[in-house]
Short mmCIF file of C-alpha atoms and ligand atoms in Angstrom, two decimals:
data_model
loop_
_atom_site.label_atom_id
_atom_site.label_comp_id
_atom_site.label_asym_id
_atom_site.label_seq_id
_atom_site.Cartn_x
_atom_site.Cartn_y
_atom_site.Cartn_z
CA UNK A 1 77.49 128.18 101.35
CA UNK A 2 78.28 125.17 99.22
CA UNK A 3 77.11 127.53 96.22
CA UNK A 4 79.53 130.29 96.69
CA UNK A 5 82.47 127.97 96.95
CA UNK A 6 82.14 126.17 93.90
CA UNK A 7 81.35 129.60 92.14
CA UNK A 8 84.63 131.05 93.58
CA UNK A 9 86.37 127.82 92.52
CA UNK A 10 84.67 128.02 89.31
CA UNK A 11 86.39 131.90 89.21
CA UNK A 12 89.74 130.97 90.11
CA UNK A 13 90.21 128.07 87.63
CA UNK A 14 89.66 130.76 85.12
CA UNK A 15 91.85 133.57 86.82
CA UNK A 16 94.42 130.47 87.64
CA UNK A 17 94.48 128.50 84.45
CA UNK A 18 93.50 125.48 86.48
CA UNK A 19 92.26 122.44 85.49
CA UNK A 20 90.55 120.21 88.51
CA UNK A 21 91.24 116.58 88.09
CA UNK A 22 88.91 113.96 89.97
CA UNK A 23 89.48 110.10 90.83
CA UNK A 24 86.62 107.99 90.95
CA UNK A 25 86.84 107.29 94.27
CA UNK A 26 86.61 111.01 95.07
CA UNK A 27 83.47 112.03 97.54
CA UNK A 28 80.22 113.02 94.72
CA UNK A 29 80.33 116.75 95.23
CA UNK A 30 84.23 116.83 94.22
CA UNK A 31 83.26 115.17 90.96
CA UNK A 32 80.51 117.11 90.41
CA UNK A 33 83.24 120.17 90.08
CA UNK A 34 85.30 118.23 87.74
CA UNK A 35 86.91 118.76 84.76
CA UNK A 36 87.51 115.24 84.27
CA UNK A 37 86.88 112.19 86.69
CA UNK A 38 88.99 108.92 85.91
CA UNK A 39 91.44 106.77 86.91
CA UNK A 40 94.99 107.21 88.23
CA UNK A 41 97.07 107.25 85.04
CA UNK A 42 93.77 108.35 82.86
CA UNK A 43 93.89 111.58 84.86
CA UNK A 44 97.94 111.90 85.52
CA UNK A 45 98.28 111.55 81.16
CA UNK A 46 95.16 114.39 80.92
CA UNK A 47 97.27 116.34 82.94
CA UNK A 48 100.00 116.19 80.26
CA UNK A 49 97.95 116.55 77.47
CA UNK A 50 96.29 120.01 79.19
CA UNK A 51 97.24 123.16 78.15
CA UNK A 52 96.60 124.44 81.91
CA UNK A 53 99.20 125.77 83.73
CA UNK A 54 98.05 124.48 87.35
CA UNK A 55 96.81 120.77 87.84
CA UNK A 56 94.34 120.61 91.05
CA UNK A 57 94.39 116.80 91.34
CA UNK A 58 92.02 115.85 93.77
CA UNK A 59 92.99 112.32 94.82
CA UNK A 60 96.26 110.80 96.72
CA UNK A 61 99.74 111.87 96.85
CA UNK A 62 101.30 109.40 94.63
CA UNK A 63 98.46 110.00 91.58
CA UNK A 64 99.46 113.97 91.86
CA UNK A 65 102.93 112.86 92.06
CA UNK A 66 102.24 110.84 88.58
CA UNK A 67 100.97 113.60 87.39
CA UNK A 68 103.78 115.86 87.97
CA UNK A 69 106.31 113.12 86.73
CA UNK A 70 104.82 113.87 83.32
CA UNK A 71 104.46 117.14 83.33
CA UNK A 72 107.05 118.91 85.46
CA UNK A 73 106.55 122.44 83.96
CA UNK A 74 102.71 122.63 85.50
CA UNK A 75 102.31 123.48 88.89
CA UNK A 76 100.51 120.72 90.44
CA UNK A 77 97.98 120.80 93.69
CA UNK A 78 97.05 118.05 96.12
CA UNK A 79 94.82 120.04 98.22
CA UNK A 80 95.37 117.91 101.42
CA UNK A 81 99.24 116.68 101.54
CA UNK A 82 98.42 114.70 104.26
CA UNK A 83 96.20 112.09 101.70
CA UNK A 84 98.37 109.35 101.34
CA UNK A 85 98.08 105.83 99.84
CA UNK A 86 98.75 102.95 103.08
CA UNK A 87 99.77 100.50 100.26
CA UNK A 88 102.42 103.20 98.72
CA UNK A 89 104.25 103.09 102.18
CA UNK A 90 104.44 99.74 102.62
CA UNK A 91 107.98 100.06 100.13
CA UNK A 92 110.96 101.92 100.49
CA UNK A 93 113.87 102.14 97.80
CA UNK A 94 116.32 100.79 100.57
CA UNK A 95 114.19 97.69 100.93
CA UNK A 96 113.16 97.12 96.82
CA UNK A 97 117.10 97.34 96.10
CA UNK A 98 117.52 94.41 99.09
CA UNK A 99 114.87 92.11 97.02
CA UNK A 100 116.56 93.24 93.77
CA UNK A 101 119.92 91.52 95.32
CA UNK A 102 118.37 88.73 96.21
CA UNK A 103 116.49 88.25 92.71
CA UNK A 104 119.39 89.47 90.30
CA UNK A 105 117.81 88.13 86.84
CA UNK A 106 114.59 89.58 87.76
CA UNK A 107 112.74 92.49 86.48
CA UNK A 108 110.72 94.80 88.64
CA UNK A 109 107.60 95.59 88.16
CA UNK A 110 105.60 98.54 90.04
CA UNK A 111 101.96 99.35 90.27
CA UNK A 112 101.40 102.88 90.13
CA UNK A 113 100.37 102.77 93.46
CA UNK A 114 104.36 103.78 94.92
CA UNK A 115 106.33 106.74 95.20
CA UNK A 116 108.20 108.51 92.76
CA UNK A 117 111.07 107.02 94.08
CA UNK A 118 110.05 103.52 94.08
CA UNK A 119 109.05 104.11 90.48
CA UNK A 120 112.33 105.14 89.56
CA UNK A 121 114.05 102.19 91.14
CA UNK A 122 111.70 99.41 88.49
CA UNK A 123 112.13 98.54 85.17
CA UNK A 124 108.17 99.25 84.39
CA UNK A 125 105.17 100.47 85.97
CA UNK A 126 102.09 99.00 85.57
CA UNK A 127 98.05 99.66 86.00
CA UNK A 128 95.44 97.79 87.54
CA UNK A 129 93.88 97.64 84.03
CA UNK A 130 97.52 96.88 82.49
CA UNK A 131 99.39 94.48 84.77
CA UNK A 132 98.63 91.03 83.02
CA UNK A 133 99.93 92.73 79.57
CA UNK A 134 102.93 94.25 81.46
CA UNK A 135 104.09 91.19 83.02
CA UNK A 136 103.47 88.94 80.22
CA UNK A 137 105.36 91.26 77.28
CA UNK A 138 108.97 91.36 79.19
CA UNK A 139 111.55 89.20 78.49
CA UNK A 140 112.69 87.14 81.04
CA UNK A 141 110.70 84.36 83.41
CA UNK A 142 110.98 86.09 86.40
CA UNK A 143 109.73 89.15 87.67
CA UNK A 144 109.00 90.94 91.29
CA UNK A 145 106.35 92.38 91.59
CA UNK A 146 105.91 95.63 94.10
CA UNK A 147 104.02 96.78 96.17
CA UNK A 148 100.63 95.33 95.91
CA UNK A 149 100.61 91.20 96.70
CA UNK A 150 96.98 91.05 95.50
CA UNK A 151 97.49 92.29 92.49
CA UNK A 152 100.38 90.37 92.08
CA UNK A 153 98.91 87.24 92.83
CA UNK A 154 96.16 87.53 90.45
CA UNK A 155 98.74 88.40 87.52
CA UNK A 156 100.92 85.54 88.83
CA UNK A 157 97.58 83.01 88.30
CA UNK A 158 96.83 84.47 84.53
CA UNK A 159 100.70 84.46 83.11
CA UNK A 160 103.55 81.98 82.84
CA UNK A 161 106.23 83.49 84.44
CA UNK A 162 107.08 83.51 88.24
CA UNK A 163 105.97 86.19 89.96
CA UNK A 164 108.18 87.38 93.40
CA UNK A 165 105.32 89.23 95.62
CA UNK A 166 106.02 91.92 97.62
CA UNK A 167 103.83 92.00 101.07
CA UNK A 168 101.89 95.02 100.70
CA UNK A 169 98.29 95.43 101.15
CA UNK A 170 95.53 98.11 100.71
CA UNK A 171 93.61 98.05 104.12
CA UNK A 172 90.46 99.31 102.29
CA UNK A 173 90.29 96.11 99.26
CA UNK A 174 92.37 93.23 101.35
CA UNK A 175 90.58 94.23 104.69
CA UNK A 176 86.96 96.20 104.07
CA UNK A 177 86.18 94.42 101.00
CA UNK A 178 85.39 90.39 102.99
CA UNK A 179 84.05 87.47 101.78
CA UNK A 180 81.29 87.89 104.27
CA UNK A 181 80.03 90.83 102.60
CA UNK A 182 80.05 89.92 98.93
CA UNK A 183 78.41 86.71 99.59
CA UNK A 184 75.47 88.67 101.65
CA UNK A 185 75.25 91.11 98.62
CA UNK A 186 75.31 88.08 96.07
CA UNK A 187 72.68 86.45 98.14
CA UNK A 188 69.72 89.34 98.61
CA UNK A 189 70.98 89.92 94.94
CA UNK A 190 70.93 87.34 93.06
CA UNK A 191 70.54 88.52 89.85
CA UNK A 192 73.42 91.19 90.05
CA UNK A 193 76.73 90.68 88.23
CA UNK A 194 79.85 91.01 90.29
CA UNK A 195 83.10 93.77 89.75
CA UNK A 196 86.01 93.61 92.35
CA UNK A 197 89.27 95.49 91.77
CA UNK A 198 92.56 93.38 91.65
CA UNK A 199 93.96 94.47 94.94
CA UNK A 200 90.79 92.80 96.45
CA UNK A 201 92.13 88.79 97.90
CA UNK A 202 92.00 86.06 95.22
CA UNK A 203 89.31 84.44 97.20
CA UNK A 204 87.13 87.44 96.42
CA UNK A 205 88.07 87.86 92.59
CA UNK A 206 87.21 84.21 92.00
CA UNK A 207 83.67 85.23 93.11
CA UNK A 208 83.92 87.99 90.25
CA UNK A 209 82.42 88.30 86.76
CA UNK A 210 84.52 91.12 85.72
CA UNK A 211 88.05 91.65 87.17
CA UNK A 212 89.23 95.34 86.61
CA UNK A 213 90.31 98.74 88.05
CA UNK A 214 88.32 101.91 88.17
CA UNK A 215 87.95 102.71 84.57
CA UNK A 216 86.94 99.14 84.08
CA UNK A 217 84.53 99.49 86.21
CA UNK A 218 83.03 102.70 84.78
CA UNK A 219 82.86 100.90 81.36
CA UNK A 220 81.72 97.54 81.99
CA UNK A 221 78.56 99.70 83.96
CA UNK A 222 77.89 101.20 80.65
CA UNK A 223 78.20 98.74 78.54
CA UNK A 224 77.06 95.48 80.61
CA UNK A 225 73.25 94.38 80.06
CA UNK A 226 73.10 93.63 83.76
CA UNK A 227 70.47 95.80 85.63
CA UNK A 228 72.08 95.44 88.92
CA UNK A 229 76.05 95.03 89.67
CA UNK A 230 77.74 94.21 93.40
CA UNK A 231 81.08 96.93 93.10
CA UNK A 232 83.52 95.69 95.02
CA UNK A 233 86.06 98.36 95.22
CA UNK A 234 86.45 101.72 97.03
CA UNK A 235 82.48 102.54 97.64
CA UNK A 236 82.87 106.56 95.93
CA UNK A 237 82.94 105.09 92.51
CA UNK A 238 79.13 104.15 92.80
CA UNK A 239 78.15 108.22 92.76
CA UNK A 240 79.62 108.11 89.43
CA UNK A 241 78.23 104.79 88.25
CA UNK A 242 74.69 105.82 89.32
CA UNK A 243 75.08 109.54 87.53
CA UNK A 244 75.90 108.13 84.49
CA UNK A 245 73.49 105.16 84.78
CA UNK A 246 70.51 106.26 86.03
CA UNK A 247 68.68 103.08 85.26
CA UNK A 248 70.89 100.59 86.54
CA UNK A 249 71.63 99.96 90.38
CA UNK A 250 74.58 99.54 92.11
CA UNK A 251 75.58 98.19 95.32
CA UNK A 252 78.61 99.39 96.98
CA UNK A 253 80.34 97.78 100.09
CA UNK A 254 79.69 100.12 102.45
CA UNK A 255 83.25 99.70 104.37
CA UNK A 256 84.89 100.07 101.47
CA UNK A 257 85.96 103.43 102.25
CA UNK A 258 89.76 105.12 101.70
CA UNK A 259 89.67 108.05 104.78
CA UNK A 260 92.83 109.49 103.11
CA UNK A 261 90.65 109.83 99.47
CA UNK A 262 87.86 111.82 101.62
CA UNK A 263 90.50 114.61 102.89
CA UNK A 264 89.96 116.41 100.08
CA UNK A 265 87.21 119.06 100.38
CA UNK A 266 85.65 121.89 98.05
CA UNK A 267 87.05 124.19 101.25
CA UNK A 268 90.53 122.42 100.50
CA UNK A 269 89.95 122.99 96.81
CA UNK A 270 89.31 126.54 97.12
CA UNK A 271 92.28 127.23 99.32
CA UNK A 272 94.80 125.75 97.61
CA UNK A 273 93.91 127.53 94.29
CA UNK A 274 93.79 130.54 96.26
CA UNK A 275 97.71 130.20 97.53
CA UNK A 276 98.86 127.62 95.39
CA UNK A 277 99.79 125.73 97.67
CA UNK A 278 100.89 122.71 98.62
CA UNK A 279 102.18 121.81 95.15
CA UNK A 280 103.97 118.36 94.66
CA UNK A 281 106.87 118.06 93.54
CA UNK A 282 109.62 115.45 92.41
CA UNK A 283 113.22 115.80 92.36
CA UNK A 284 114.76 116.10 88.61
CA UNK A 285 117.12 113.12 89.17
CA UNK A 286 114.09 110.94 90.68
CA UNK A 287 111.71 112.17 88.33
CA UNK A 288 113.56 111.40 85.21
CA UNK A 289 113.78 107.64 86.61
CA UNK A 290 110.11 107.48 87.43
CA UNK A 291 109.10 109.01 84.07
CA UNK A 292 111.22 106.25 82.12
CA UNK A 293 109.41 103.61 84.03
CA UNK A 294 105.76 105.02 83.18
CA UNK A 295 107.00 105.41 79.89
CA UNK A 296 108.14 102.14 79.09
CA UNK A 297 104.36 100.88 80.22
CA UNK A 298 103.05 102.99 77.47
CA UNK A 299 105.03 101.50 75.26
CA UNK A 300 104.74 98.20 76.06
CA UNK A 301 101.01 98.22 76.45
P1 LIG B 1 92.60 102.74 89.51
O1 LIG B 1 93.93 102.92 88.87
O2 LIG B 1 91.85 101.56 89.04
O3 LIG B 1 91.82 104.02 89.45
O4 LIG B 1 92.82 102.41 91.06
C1 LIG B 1 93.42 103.33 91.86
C2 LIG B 1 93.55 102.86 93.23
O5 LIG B 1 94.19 103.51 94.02
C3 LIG B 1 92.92 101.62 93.66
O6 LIG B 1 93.00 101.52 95.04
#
């Protein structure tokens, strides 16, 4: 059963022009169909750089929105619509324009975890692997930072500027990810190195040898001597850390799991290359705003 579906999605990415974009924290048999498997902004600048004419990104709304934002003539798939991002709602335009008023000389600063809109509305975006660099390169002492206060609280404690957090949370790093756990792991481990993703609590990070998003992650696996690493970030990154290092071992957190990243399904896949549908899509006037924003962290970084 499995077989015939990935040959028929195998048939319509030729028929389709369609290239299938993975995140890491995508269930294994999704990035086993992969064209390419990264991180949000890795995969939303492939999608640019493609010749394709469809993008299936297989991930969350606001990564296939990304992706559209730089590449508005591709028609671009999220298989599920309904897989959103918890931390992306936790800001609206309405309320980011109140906290502008109140912070007039600031600049705003958004992680690429927000909408299109909310994008639009900030002077920069910014990556989990980029944020430090971002915030430290503007002018100015003061910045808000939306919508993650994790993240912004670790860049507040490594640069010299104040940082305005916003109160927004992912459940699956500030909740799933405790201090319980990694201290259990550390302790029937105790030769294993530590990774934790900046949106995990400070009190976690401090316990970390590496600090650093997905793609961080995938690179400090290769390239670390350490025969055993603790990941503490979404647990669907450790398929591809084990595939690609078969002689290391990796311990994930095994709550550490993002239901709206597992909506996506080779059926879903299939379906929506079938109809093409449901594409995302940006407004022009929104888009334009968003794309300045992400373009102004490639420059800067
Ligand atoms: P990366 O940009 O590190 O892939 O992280 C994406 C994400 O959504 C983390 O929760």
């Amino acid at each position: 059963m499995e077989m015939k579906l990935i040959d028929r999605i195998e048939e319509l990415k030729r028929g389709r022009n369609a290239v299938i974009l993975v995140h890491n924290y995508q269930p294994g048999e999704i990035q086993d169909i992969a064209d390419y498997v990264g991180d949000s902004l890795e995969l939303s600048r492939l999608a640019a750089a493609t010749d394709a004419a469809v993008v299936v990104f297989c991930g969350v709304h606001f990564m296939a929105e990304t992706a559209f934002i730089l590449s508005p003539e591709k028609i671009v798939i999220l298989p599920d619509l309904k897989a959103g991002c918890p931390l992306a709602d936790t800001i609206t335009v309405v309320a980011l324009k109140e906290k502008r008023r109140e912070h007039p000389d600031a600049k705003v600063v958004c992680y690429v975890n927000s909408s299109a809109a909310v994008k639009a509305e900030s002077d920069v975006c910014c990556t989990s692997a980029n944020a430090v660099r971002i915030v430290e390169s503007l002018d100015g002492e003061k910045v808000i930072f939306v919508p993650d206060r994790n993240l912004g609280a670790y860049v507040s404690s490594r640069v010299d500027k104040e940082v305005i957090l916003w109160d927004g949370t992912c459940p699956i790093h500030d909740e799933n990810v405790s201090l319980e756990q990694v201290t259990k792991l550390k302790r029937e481990h105790p030769e294993a190195r530590f990774i934790a993703h900046p949106e995990c609590r400070l009190e976690i990070l401090r316990l970390a040898d590496e600090v650093c998003g997905t793609s961080g992650m995938v690179r400090y696996a290769r390239e670390s001597v350490a025969g055993e690493i603790i990941v503490g970030t979404e647990a669907g990154i450790v398929y591809r850390l084990k595939k690609e290092n078969p002689g290391k071992t990796f311990y994930p957190i095994e709550t550490a799991v993002c239901p709206d990243m597992k909506l996506i399904t080779l059926e879903k896949i299939a379906r929506s290359m079938e109809t093409l549908e449901p594409r995302v899509v940006v407004p022009e006037d929104v888009r334009l705003g968003a794309e300045e924003a992400v373009k102004r962290m490639v420059e800067l970084v």
